[in-house]
Amino acid sequence: MAGAWETVIGLETHVQLRTVSKMFCGCSAAFGAPPNTNVCPVCLGLPGALPVPNEHALQLAVRAALGLGCTVHPRSVFARKNYFYPDLPKGYQISQFEQPLATAGSLSYLSPDRGIATATIQRLHVEEDAGKSLHDRFPKQTAIDLNRCGVPLIEIVTGPDFRSPHEARTYLLTLKQVLEYAAISDCDMEKGSLRVDANVSVRRVGETMLGTKTEVKNINSFAYVEKALTVERDRQIAVLEGGGTLAPQTMLYDSKTNGVRPQRSKEESHDYRYFPDPDLPPLVLTEQFIAEQQTLLPELPAKKRERFVEKYALSVTDAAVLTADRNVADYYEAVVHAGADAKTAANWVMTEVLADAKDHADGLRVAAGALANLIGLVRGGTLSHQAAKRVFAEVAERGGEPRNVAEALGLVQVADTGVLSGWVSDVLGAHTSEVMRYKQGETKLLQFFVGQVMKASRGKADPKLAQRVLEEKLAP
Amino acid sequence: MSDPSEALASAKAAADRIVNVKRLNACLTPIKELRKSLAAQASTAHPSGVLYGMPVAVKDNICTLEFTTSCGSKILEGYRSPYDATAAAKLKAAGALIAGKTNCDEFGMGSSTEHSAYGRTLHPFDKTRVPGGSSGGSAALVAAGAVPAALGSETGGSVRQPASLCGVVGIKPTYGRVSRYGLVAFGSSLDQIGVLGRSVHDAARVLSVISGRDPKDSTCEDRDSLRLPNVPESLQGFVIGVPKEYFPQDLDAAVRRACDRAIRLLRELGAAVREVSLPHTAYAVATYYIIAPAEASSNLARYDGARYGPRFNGSEDVRALYRTTRGDGFGPEVRRRVLVGTYVLSSGYYDAYYRKAQQMRALIAQDFRNVFDRGVDLLFTPTTPTPAFKAGEKLNDPVAMYLSDIFTVTANIAGLPAISVPIGRIKGLPIGGQLIGQAFLEDEMLEAAYALERAVPAAEEA
Amino acid sequence: MSVTHDEVRRIARLAELDVSDEVLPLLGEQMSRILEYVAQINAVPASEGVKPFVPGPDAVRFRADEVKPWPLAFGPAEFAPAFRDGFFLVPKLGQFEDADT
Ligand SMILES: [Mg+2]
Ligand SMILES: [Zn+2]
C-alpha cells in the first residue's frame, strides 16, 4: 500500500563557480577546450606543485553561503579527501571537511504538496573538481582529460528534508534560481556546472527514525531528477514490501532505461582519510571580506517576489512569474520606472514579452522604455490593444519608436470627431432596425454599434470617442 | 667573478671534482650530461648575479629543468620536470650553476642515504659508513670538496644530520622562509629546502638567494629574502639555552665532550649560557613518525603510473597498474611509511594517532616558545647522537634508524630555523653541534654560527 | 597492540600498494613496532588548553582570478607514459567498479 510510505530525501549539490581561472592554479576554467590544454603543474598534480586559492572563487562561495542564510565561518580549513581514481591526479581532492566554510542555512521553496517549505542547508564548502574519464573513446583504455580538474566548486548539503521527488526537484530549481540571480554559477547541468547526488530512504508514515538510505548518483539533467528519485523510492518500497532489507549503497541512475543499479566499487573506497591539507594555511576571512560579499549580493528571488506583491499590488503568482528570472524582473521594474502602470506592465511582460523571449535567443528585444511608451499610447487612446500588439511585434523585429512605428503602419486611432461622425452616420444608416430597437430601450446594442464603427474604421477609431459620438447621435 | 671565461673554468673544475669523487655515488647525473650542461649554463649565466659561476649541487627531490628529478626512487626513474623549483630558478637567476642532482633516501625518507633506488652514497671519510641522510649525496659532495654548497631538504633533520656526520655546515631555515614550490613533497607541514655548505658563509649566501616570498607557495611567508649578518666580534649579549633533554645520561661520551667544548667556547665568546628544559622532547620522534608518514601517504598518492614516470606491468586494469607501479616502484622504507601513514589516517585510528600527534606538536612548539619568551635567544644541542654509523647497521630496524633524528626533528615540528656546525672529530669522524633559533631570526642564528665556526677546532678530536 | 596480516592487506589496498605474501610477515612486524613506538604519545593527557600549531602563515593568501597558468616547459605528451590524441591513457577500470565522482 504505497500511501503508507513516506519518502525522505536529502540532496548534495555540486555547483561550479563562475570564475575565469581554476580554484588553485591560473589555468582557464572555460568549458570545451581541446583535451589537456588548460593544464599546468598544479592541476596535473606534478611532483612539487602547490595550490594557491582563487580569491574570486571564495567571494562567490561566501555570496552563495550568505544567499542561503548560512553562518559563514571566519576561519575554515581545507582538507584532503584521499582516494584513487584516474581523473584525480593528486590521489586526493582538496575539499573541506571538519571545518567547512559555512553551516546552518536554509532555503524556502514552494512545495507542490505542502506550500512554502524550508530545506535546511547543513553545510556549504569549497572544493576542486576532478578531471574527466572517457571510457569508450579507445578500446581497453580509459582516456583522461584534466581540463576540468581543479575547476572551483561549492558543495551544498541539505538535511533529509524533502518528502517527495517532486519536492526535491522544486528545491533544486529554487536553488538554481538563487545561484543564477547572484551570478554565482551558470547552473548548467548539461555542461556539468551543477550536479546533484541524492540520499533517499523510505519509512512508514508516522515513523520518526530514518530508514536505510542509498545514495543516487549520475543524475545529469534537471529533467531526470524527479524520475531518478521516483525510481529509487519505488525500488526501496518494493524491496521492503517484499520482506527484503536494503543495503546502504550507491545507486547509479541510467536515463536511457530510467532505472537504477548499484555502483560496483571497492569495499574500502569510502575510507577517505580526510585530514587538513598541509599545503594550505587556514582560510581566514575578515569581517570586511564577508560584509563586502553581502553588499554584492543582489535581492534574491523570494525577497523580490514579496516586494513585487507589496509594491506593485501584484498577485503572488504574477510576482513569481516576473521574478523567476533576474533579467525579466529587472526589465519589468524598468518598464514601471519608465512610467507604465504596474499592473498593465505586468500583463505585457508576462504575455508579449515572455512569449517573444521564448522564441528568440537574443533576449528581451523591446527596450523597457519603448514598452512603457507603447503602454502609454494604449492608455492615451492613441492605439487599441490589438494594434499595440502589432506594434510590439514590429518593434521587436525591426526596432524603432512605438509611435513612429504605429504611424507608419497606419494604426494610430482616429480621435477627430468630424471623421468619426462620418463613420457613425454610415453605421447608423446601415442598421436602422437596430437603431429602432435601441431607441425602444435595448441600450446594450451600443457595444454592437461601437464594434461596427471600429470595423468601418479598420481599427483606427478611438473606441471611447466613438461611443461618446454614438450616444450623442442616438440620444432622443 | 663576473667574467664568462671564469664561469666556464669554474664549471669545468666543478665537473672534474665531481668526477673525482664518483666512487661516493653522491651525484646521480651522468658525467657527460653534467659537463655539457655546466658548460651551457656557464655561458648563459647572468654575470651580475651574486652567485655568478658558483656551482651548487641540488638534491634529487628538487625539480630542475636541467637533469632528471627522480627523488632517489624507481617510480620517477628518468622523470624530467617541465618546470623549475622556485629555489632552482632563484639560484639560476643569481648566476649559480646547477652542478648535478645528488643522491638521497627515496623521497627524503631515511637517515643514511641507503634507501635510494640508485645505490647508497658512501661516507667521504670511511666507505663502510653512511653519510647520513636523506640529503647524504649533497653532504658527501660538499664534504669531499666537489662543490662549495648544495641544496638539500629537510623533513626531520635531513640536512643537519648528514651535515653533522660529514663535517659540513647544514642549515634548515624557518618553515615558510624558502618556497617549497618544486620541492617534491614528503611531509608538507615539515618540509623545507635547506643548504649544505663547506662554511657557514657558503651555506648562508645560498640560503639568502633562495629565500623570500613566492606567490606559488601558499605556505611561504610574504617576506623579503634573508639578509646576511656580519661576522660578529663577540657573542656579548647573546643568551644561549642548553636544553637538558638533549643531553641524556646515556649520551655518547665523546659527543658530550665535543658539545661541552663548544659550549665553553660560546661562553668565552661572551654568550650567557643557561640550562633550559623542553619537557615534551621525549615525544618528538613519535609525533614526527605519525605526522610525516600521514602526510607522505597522501603526498605520494600521485605516483600511480598514470600521468608520468615509468609503468611496471599491470596493464589489465587501472587498479592493477596502480598496485604494481606503486608496489614495485617504491622501495621498502617508502612502502612502510605509506602504509603507516595510511593506517594512522584511516577510519577508527585518526583520533588516537593523527589528532593526538597534532596536539603533541602544539605542546612541543609551545615548549620552544616558553623558553624563548624567557629571554633565551638560541639553543645549543648536539646535532646527532653519534658520528656516522656503519652502512647496514640500522637498515632492518626502522625505529633505531628513526632515533638518529632525535635531536633534529623538533625544529621541523616547531617550524624553527636550525643549523649544524662541525664541532670536532670522534675517532676521525666528524660530529656537529646544533643551534636552534627563533622563527625568522636566522640572522641571529647565523651570527652565533659564524662565531662558533671560527672558535671551534672542528678538525680536532673532541 | 599488533597489526594483523589482514589489516596490513586492507591498508595496502587502501594505499593501492601490492604487498606480496613473502614480505607480509616482516612488514606486519615492522608496522607493529613503529605503531607501538609512536603510540607512546598517548601517555600524555589530552591537551585542551594548547592552541593548535600550524607552521607557516596564519591565513592563506589569495590569487587574483586571472588566466595565468604557471608555465610548463613542455607538454604532457613528453612526460606521459601513454598519451594519444591529447588524452592521457590508462588501462580500463576493473569490472568491479564504476566512476566514483
Ligand atoms: Mg564533494
Ligand atoms: Zn592548472
Short mmCIF file of C-alpha atoms and ligand atoms in Angstrom, two decimals, chain A residues 22 24-28 38-44 149, chain C residues 69-70, ligand 2:
data_model
loop_
_atom_site.label_atom_id
_atom_site.label_comp_id
_atom_site.label_asym_id
_atom_site.label_seq_id
_atom_site.Cartn_x
_atom_site.Cartn_y
_atom_site.Cartn_z
CA LYS A 22 40.67 27.39 -11.66
CA PHE A 24 44.11 26.52 -7.10
CA CYS A 25 46.00 27.46 -10.27
CA GLY A 26 45.91 30.03 -13.04
CA CYS A 27 44.59 27.71 -15.73
CA SER A 28 41.45 28.69 -17.62
CA ASN A 38 44.09 24.00 -19.80
CA VAL A 39 46.63 22.32 -17.58
CA CYS A 40 49.71 23.25 -15.56
CA PRO A 41 51.98 21.62 -12.95
CA VAL A 42 49.39 22.28 -10.23
CA CYS A 43 46.29 20.76 -11.80
CA LEU A 44 48.29 17.93 -13.38
CA CYS A 149 40.47 19.22 -12.96
CA PRO C 69 48.95 29.32 -15.67
CA TRP C 70 52.34 28.53 -14.16
ZN ZN D 2 46.43 24.40 -13.72
#
